[in-house]
Short mmCIF file of C-alpha atoms in Angstrom, two decimals:
data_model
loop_
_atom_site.label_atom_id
_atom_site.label_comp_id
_atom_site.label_asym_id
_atom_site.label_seq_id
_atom_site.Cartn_x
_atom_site.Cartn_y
_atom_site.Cartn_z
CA UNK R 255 119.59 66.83 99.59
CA UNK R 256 117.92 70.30 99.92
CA UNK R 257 117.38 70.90 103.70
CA UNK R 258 113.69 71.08 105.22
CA UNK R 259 111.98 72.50 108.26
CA UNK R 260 109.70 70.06 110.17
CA UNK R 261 106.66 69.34 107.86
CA UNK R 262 103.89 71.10 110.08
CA UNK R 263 100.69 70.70 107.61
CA UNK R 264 97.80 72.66 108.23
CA UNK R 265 99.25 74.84 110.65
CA UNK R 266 96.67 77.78 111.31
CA UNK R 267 98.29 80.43 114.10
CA UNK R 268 102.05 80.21 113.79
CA UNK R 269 104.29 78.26 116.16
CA UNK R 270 107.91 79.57 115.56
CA UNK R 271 108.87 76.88 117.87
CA UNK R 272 107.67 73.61 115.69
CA UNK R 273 110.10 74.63 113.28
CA UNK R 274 113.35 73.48 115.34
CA UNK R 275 115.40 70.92 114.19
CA UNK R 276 118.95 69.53 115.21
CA UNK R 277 120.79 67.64 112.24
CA UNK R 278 124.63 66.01 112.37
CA UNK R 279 126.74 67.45 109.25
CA UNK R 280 130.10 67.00 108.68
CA UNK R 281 132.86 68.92 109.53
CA UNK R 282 136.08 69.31 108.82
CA UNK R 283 138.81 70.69 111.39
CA UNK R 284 141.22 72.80 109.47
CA UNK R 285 144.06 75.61 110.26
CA UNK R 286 142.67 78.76 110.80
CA UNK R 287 145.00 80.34 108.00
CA UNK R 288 143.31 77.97 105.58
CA UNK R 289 139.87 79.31 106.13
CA UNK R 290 139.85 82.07 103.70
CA UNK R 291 140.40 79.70 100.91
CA UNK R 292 138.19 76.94 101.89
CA UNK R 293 135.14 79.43 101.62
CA UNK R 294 136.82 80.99 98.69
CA UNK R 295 137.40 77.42 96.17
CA UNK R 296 134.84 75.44 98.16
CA UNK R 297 131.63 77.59 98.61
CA UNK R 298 129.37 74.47 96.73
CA UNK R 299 130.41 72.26 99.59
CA UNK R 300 130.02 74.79 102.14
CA UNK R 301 126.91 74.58 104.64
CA UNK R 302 124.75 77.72 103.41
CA UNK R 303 121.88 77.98 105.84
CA UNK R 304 120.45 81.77 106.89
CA UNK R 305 121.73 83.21 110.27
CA UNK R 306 123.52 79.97 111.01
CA UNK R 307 127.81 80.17 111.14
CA UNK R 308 129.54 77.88 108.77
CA UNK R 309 132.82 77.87 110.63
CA UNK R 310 132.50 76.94 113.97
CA UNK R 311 135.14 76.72 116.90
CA UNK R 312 137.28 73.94 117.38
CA UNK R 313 138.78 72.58 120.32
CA UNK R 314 142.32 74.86 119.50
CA UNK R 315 142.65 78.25 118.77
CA UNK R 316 144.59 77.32 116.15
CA UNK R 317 141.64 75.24 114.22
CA UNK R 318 138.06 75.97 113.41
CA UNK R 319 135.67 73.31 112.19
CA UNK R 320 134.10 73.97 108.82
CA UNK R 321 130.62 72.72 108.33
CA UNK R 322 129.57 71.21 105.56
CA UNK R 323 126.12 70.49 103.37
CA UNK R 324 123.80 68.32 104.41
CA UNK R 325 124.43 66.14 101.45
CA UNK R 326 127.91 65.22 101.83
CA UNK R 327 128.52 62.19 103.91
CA UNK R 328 131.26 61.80 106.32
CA UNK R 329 132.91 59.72 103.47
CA UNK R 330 133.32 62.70 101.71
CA UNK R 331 131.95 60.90 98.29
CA UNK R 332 129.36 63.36 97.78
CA UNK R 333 132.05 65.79 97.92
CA UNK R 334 134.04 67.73 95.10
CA UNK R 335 136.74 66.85 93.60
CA UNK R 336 138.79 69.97 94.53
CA UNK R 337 137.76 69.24 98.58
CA UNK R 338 138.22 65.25 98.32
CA UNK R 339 142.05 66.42 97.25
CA UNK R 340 142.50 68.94 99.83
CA UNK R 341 141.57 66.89 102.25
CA UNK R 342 143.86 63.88 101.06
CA UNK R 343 147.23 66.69 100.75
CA UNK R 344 146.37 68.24 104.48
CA UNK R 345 145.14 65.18 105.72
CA UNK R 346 142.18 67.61 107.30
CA UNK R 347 139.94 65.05 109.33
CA UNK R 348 136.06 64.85 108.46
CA UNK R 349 134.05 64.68 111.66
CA UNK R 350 130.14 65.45 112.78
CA UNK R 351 128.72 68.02 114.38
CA UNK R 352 125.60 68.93 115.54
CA UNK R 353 123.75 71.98 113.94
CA UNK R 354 120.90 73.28 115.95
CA UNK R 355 118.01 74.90 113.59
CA UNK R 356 115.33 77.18 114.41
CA UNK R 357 112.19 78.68 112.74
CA UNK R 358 115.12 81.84 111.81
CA UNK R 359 116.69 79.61 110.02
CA UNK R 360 114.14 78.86 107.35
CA UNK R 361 112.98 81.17 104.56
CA UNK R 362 109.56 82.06 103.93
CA UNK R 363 109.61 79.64 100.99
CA UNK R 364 110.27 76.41 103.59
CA UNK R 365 108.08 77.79 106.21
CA UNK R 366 105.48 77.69 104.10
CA UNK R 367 106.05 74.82 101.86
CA UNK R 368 105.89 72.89 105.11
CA UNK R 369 102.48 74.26 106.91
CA UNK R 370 100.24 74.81 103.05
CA UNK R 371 98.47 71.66 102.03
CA UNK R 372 100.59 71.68 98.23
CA UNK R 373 104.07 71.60 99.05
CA UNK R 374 105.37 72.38 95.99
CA UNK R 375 104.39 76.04 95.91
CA UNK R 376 104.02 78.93 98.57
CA UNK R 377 102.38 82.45 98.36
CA UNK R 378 105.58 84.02 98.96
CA UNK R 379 104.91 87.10 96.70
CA UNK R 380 104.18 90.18 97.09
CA UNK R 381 104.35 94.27 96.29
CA UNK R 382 105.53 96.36 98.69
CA UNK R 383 104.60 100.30 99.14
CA UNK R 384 106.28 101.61 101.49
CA UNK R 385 106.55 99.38 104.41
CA UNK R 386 103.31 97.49 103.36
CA UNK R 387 103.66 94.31 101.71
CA UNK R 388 100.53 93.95 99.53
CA UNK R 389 99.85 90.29 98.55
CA UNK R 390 96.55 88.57 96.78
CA UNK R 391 95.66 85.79 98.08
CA UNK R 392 93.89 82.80 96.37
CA UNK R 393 90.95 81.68 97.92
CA UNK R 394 92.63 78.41 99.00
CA UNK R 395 95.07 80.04 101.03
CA UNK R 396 92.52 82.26 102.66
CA UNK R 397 91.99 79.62 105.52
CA UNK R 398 95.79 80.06 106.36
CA UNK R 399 96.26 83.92 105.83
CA UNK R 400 96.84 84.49 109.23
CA UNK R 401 99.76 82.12 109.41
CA UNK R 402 101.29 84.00 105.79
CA UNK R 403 101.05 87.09 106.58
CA UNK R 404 102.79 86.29 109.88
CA UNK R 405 105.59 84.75 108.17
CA UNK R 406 105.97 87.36 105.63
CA UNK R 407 106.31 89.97 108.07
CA UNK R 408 108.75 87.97 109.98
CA UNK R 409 110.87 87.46 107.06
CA UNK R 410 110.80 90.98 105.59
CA UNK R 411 113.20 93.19 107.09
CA UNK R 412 111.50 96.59 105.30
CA UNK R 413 107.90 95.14 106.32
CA UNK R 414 106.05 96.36 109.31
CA UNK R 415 102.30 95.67 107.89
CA UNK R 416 101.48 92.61 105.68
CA UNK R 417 97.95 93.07 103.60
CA UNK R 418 95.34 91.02 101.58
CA UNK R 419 93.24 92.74 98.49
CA UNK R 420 89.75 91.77 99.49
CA UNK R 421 88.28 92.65 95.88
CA UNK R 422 88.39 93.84 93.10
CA UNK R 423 89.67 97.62 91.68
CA UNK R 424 87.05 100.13 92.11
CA UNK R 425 86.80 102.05 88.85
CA UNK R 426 85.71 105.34 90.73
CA UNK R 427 88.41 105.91 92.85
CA UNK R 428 90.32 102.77 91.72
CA UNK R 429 90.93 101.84 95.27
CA UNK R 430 89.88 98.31 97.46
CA UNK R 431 89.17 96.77 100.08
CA UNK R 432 91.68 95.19 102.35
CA UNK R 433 92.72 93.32 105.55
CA UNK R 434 95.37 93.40 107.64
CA UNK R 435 97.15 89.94 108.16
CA UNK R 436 100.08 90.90 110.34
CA UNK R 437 102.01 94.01 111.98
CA UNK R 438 101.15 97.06 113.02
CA UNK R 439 97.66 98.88 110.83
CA UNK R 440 99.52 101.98 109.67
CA UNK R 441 98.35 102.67 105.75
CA UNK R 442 100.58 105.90 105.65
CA UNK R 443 102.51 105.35 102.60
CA UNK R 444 106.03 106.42 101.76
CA UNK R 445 107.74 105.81 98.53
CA UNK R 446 110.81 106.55 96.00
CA UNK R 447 110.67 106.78 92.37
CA UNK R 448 111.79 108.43 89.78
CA UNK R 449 113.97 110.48 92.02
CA UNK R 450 110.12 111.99 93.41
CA UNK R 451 108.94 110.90 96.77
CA UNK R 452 105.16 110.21 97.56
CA UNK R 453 103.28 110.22 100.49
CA UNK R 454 99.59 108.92 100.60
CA UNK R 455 97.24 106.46 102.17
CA UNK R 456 97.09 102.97 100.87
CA UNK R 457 93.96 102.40 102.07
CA UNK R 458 92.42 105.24 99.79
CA UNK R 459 94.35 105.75 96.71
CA UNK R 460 95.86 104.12 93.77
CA UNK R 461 99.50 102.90 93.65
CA UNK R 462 101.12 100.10 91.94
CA UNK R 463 104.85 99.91 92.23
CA UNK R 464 104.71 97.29 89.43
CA UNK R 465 104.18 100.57 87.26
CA UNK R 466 107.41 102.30 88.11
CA UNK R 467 109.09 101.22 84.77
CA UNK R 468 105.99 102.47 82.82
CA UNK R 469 106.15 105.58 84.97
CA UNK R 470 109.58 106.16 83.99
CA UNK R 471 109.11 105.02 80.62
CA UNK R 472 106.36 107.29 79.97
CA UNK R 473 107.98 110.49 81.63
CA UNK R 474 111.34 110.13 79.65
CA UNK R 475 109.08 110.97 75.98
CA UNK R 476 107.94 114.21 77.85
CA UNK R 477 110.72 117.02 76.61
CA UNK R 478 112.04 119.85 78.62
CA UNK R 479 109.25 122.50 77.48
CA UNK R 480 106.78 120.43 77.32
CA UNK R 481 102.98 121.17 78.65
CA UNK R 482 100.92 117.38 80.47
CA UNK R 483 97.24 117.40 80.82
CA UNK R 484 97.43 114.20 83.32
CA UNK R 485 93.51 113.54 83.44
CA UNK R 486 93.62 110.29 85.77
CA UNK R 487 96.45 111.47 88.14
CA UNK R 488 96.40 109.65 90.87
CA UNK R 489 99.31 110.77 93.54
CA UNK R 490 101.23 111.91 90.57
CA UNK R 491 103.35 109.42 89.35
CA UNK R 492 103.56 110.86 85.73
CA UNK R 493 102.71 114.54 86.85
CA UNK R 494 105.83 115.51 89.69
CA UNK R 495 108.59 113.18 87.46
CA UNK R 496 107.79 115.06 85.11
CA UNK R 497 107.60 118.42 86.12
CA UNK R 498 111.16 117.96 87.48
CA UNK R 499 112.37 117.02 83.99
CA UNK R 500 110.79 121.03 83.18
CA UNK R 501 107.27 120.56 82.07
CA UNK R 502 104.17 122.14 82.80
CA UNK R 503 101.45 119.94 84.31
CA UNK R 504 97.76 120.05 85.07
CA UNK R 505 97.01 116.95 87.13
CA UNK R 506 93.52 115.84 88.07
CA UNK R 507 92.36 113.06 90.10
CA UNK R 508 87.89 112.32 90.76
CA UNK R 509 89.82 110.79 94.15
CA UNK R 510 89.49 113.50 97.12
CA UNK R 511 92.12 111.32 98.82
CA UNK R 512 94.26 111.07 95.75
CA UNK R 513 93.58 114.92 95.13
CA UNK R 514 95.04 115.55 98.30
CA UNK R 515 97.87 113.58 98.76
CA UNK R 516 99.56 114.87 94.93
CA UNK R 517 98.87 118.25 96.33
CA UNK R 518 100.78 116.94 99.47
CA UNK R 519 103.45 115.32 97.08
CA UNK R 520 103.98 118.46 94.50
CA UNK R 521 104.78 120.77 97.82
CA UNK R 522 107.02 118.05 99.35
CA UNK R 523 108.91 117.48 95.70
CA UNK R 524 109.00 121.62 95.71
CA UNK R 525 106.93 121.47 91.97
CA UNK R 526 104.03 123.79 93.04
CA UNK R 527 105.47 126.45 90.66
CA UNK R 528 105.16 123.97 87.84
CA UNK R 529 101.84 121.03 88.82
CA UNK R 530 98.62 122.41 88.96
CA UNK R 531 96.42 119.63 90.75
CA UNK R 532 92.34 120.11 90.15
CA UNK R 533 89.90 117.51 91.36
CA UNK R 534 86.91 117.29 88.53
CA UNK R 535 85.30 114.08 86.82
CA UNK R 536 87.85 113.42 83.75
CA UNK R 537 85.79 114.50 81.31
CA UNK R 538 84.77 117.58 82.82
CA UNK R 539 88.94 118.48 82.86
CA UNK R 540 89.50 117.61 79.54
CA UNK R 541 87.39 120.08 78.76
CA UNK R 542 87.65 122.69 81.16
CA UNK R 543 91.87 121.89 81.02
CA UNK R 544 92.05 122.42 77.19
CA UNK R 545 89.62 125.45 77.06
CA UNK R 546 91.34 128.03 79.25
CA UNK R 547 95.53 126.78 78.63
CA UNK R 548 94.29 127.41 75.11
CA UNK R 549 92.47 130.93 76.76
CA UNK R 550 95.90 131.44 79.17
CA UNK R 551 98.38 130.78 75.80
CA UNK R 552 96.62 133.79 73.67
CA UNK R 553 98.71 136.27 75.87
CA UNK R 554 101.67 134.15 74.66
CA UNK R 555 104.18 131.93 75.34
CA UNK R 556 105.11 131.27 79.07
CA UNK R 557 107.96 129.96 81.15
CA UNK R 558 108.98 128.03 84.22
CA UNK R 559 110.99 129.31 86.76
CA UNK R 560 114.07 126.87 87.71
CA UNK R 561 113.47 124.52 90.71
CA UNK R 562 114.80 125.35 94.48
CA UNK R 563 118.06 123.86 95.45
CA UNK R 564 118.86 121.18 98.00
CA UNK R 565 122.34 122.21 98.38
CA UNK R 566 122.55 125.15 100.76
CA UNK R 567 126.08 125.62 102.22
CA UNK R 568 127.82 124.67 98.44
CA UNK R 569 129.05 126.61 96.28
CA UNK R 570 126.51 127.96 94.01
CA UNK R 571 126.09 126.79 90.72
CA UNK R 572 124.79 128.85 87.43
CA UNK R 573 121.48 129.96 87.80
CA UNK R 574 119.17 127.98 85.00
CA UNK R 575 117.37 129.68 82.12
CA UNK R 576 113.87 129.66 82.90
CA UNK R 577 112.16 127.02 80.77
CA UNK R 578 109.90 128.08 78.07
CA UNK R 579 106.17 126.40 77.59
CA UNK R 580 105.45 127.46 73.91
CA UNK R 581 102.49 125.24 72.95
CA UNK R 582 99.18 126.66 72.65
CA UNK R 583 97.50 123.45 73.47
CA UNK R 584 98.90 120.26 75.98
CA UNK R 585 101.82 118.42 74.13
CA UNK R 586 100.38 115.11 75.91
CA UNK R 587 97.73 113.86 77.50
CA UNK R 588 97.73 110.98 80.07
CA UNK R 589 94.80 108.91 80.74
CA UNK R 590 95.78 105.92 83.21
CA UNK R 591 92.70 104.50 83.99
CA UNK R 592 93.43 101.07 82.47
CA UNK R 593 89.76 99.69 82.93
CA UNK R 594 88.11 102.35 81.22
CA UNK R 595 90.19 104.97 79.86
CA UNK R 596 90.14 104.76 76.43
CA UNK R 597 86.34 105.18 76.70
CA UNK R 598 87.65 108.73 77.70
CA UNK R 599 88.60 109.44 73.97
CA UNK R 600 85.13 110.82 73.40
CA UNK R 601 85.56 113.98 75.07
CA UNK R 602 88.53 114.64 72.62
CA UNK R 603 85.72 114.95 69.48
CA UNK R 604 85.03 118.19 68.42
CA UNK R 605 87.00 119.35 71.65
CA UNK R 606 89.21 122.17 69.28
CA UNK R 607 86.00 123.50 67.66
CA UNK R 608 84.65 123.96 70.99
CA UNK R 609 87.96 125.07 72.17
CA UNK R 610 88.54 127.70 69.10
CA UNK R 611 85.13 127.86 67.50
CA UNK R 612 86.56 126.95 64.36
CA UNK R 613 85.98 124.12 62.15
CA UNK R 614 89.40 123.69 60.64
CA UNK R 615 93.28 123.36 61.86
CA UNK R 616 95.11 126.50 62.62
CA UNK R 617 98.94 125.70 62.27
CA UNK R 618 100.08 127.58 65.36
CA UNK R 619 97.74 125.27 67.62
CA UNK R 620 99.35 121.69 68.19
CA UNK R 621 97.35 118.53 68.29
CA UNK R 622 98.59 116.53 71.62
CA UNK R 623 99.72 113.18 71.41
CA UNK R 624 97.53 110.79 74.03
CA UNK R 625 98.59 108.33 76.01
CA UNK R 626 95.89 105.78 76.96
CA UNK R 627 97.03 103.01 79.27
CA UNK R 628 94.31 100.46 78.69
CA UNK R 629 93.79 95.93 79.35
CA UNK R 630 92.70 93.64 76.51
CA UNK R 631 92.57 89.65 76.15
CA UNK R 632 92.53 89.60 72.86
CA UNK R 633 95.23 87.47 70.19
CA UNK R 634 95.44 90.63 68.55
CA UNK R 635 96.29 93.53 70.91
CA UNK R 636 97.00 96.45 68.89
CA UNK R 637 94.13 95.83 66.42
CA UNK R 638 91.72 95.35 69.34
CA UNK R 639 92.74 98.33 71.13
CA UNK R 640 93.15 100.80 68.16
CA UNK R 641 89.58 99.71 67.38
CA UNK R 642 88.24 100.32 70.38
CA UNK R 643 89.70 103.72 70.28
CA UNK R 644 88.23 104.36 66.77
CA UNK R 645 85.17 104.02 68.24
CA UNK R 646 85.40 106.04 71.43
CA UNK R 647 86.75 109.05 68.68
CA UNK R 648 84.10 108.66 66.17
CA UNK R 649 86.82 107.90 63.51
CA UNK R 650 86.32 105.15 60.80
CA UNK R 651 86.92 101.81 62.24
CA UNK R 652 87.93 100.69 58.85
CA UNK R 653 90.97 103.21 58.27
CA UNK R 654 92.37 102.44 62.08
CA UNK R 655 95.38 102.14 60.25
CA UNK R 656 95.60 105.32 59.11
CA UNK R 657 96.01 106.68 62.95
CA UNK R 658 99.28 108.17 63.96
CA UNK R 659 99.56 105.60 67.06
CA UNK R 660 101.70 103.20 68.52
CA UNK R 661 100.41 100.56 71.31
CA UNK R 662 103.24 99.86 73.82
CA UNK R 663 102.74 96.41 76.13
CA UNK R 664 103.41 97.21 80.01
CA UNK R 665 102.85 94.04 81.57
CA UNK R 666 100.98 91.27 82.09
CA UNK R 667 98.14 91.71 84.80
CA UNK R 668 96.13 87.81 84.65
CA UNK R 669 96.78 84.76 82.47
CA UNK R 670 95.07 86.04 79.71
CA UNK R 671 94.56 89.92 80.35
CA UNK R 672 97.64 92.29 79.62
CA UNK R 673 97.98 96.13 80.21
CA UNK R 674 99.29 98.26 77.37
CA UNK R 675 99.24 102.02 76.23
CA UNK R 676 98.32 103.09 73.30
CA UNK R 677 99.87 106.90 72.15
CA UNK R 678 97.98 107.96 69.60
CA UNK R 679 98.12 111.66 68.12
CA UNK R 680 94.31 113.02 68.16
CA UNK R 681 93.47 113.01 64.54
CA UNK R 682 92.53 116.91 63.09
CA UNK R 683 88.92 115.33 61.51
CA UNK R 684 88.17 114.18 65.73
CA UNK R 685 89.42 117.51 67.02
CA UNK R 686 87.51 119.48 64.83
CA UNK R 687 84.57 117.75 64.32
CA UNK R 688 81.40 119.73 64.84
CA UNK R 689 78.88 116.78 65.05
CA UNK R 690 80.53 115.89 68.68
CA UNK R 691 77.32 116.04 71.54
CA UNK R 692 78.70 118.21 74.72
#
């Protein structure tokens, strides 16, 4: 028998105190000695219930009473075997007792299951940034938001604001609207990841902490050495991970708020020496990002100096080789603008002629490898998306197969919409082409 808060159904404004319930369970009075090992081999038959004791006091110091589930009679023939015998060799005594149960006592789950119209499902999910919990409601919930978000923020110990996405992603800044449902309005971000911290406003930038294993995932290709043009930065996910692992990073976000927060979050992770953030339309960096590295490169190679130390008072360690950037182009480029991004591959044609004025590969210049996170609904992913991408280039549609690319899936963002990113190494004919428009 699972256990059940008072059914409350269409509950608007919470009311912790509808929730209370007293039930009898059974109990058994046992030697205090023996309690260790009656949680220990018994735990199914044990009364599990949050902030509620499962051994209670008896009427001896030398006893407590052990409380059992709900579903076990005081027959004991819902019982297990291994109890049923232990109770038959001690001769232990099955009683009742009362259990007293308030709205604490429930989960978020049973709250909620017990106030929503359906009872067999609850919007009990949710991301959480920082102390935000971030939830999207369906518009059938949306007359009872008031009562979730209350709950949530009851039962989440890290949660001091609980939030609803009011529409969709703006492309521009790739931020929306919300409302707050419960706690205190305080959109100051702070998160971990990826050993980085990052500090921004929720309510005007970017961040999905569903992304962290793509972040990481992503960063971990990027060698020590290694130069990132990060077009569609955001608060620099990609860009300060990665400049801790030792490469060089130009980071751009159209965001002002974004623009300011990874300059923010590059001082606070101590990478200044090694992000350089710029706030330009993504096309406009590409370009202007590509044109003077390559201009900065023709004095030769350069090098990063080794990060400061958060150890004062130890013993110091060897000093780190500076780490040399040796590329006269990027290595990689990151474009995570899922929505649109790989319309972005257009700036990339003709982008080396313009860059070198020359119409053909020179072998000391690498080609970078892109990485274009991007959605598509179709039965055939990788052939939809390297298509797509064919097209953005100007490369034959018909020889997609012929591109140096992998597409990698990320998740799953709708029932039939997934997120994946497709790395592709910009083909020498698109680099070089001289039919590109500027």
């Amino acid at each position: 028998m699972a256990l059940k808060p008072p059914v409350c159904r269409g509950m608007k404004e919470l009311d912790r105190s509808a929730f209370a319930l007293t039930l009898a369970v059974v109990a058994l009075r046992v030697p205090v000695k023996s309690i260790g090992q009656i949680k220990t081999d018994l735990a199914d038959d044990v009364l599990r219930i949050p902030k509620l004791r499962n051994v209670v006091d008896a009427t001896t110091k030398t006893h407590k009473m052990v409380l059992l589930k709900p579903s076990i009679s005081i027959s004991l023939g819902e019982a297990s075997d291994r109890l049923r015998a232990l109770v038959h060799e001690h001769n232990w005594e099955p009683t009742m007792h009362d259990i007293h149960l308030a709205y604490d006592n429930w989960t978020a789950d049973d709250i909620l299951k017990s106030v929503l119209p359906d009872s067999s499902q609850a919007p009990t999910s949710y991301e959480q940034i920082g102390h935000i919990a971030h939830m999207n409601l369906r518009d059938e919930y949306l007359e009872y938001r008031s009562v979730i978000g209350q709950v949530i923020l009851d039962k989440s110990p890290t949660v001091t604001m609980v939030v609803n996405k009011l529409d969709t992603i703006d492309n521009t800044f790739r931020n929306f609207k919300m409302e707050v449902l419960a706690g205190t309005q305080d959109f100051m971000a702070r998160v971990r990841e990826n050993d980085s911290v990052f500090e921004f406003d929720y309510s005007k930038v970017y961040w999905n902490s569903r992304l962290h294993p793509e972040h990481e995932r992503l960063v971990s290709e990027f060698a020590k050495g290694s130069s990132i043009c990060d077009v569609m930065a955001g608060v620099g996910p990609f860009a300060i991970p990665a400049a801790k692992k030792g490469a060089l990073v130009w980071a751009n976000d159209l965001n002002p708020a974004s623009f300011e927060a990874m300059g923010n979050n590059v001082k606070l992770n101590k990478v200044a020496s090694r992000v350089t953030p710029f706030n330009m339309d993504g096309r406009d960096f590409i370009q202007h990002a590509f044109t003077e590295y390559y201009k900065q490169t023709a004095k030769g190679s350069s090098s990063l100096a080794p990060l400061p130390r958060c150890n004062a008072g130890k013993r110091a360690a060897k000093p780190e080789d500076p780490i040399v950037i040796a590329s006269r182009s990027f290595d990689h480029v990151v474009m995570n603008l899922p929505a649109i991004a790989l319309e972005f591959l257009d700036a990339f044609r003709g982008l080396f002629y313009r860059m070198t004025g020359n119409s053909t590969h020179s072998g000391d210049i690498n080609l970078p490898t892109i990485h274009t996170h991007c959605f598509t609904k179709s039965d055939e992913p990788e052939k939809d998306i390297l298509m797509r991408a064919c097209r953005a280039l100007g490369y034959p549609e018909d020889q997609y197969k012929e591109l140096t690319a992998r597409v990698h899936y990320v998740r799953k963002v709708a029932p039939k919409k997934d997120m994946y990113c497709l790395s592709l190494v910009l083909p020498e004919s698109v680099a070089y082409a001289t039919d590109a428009e500027v």
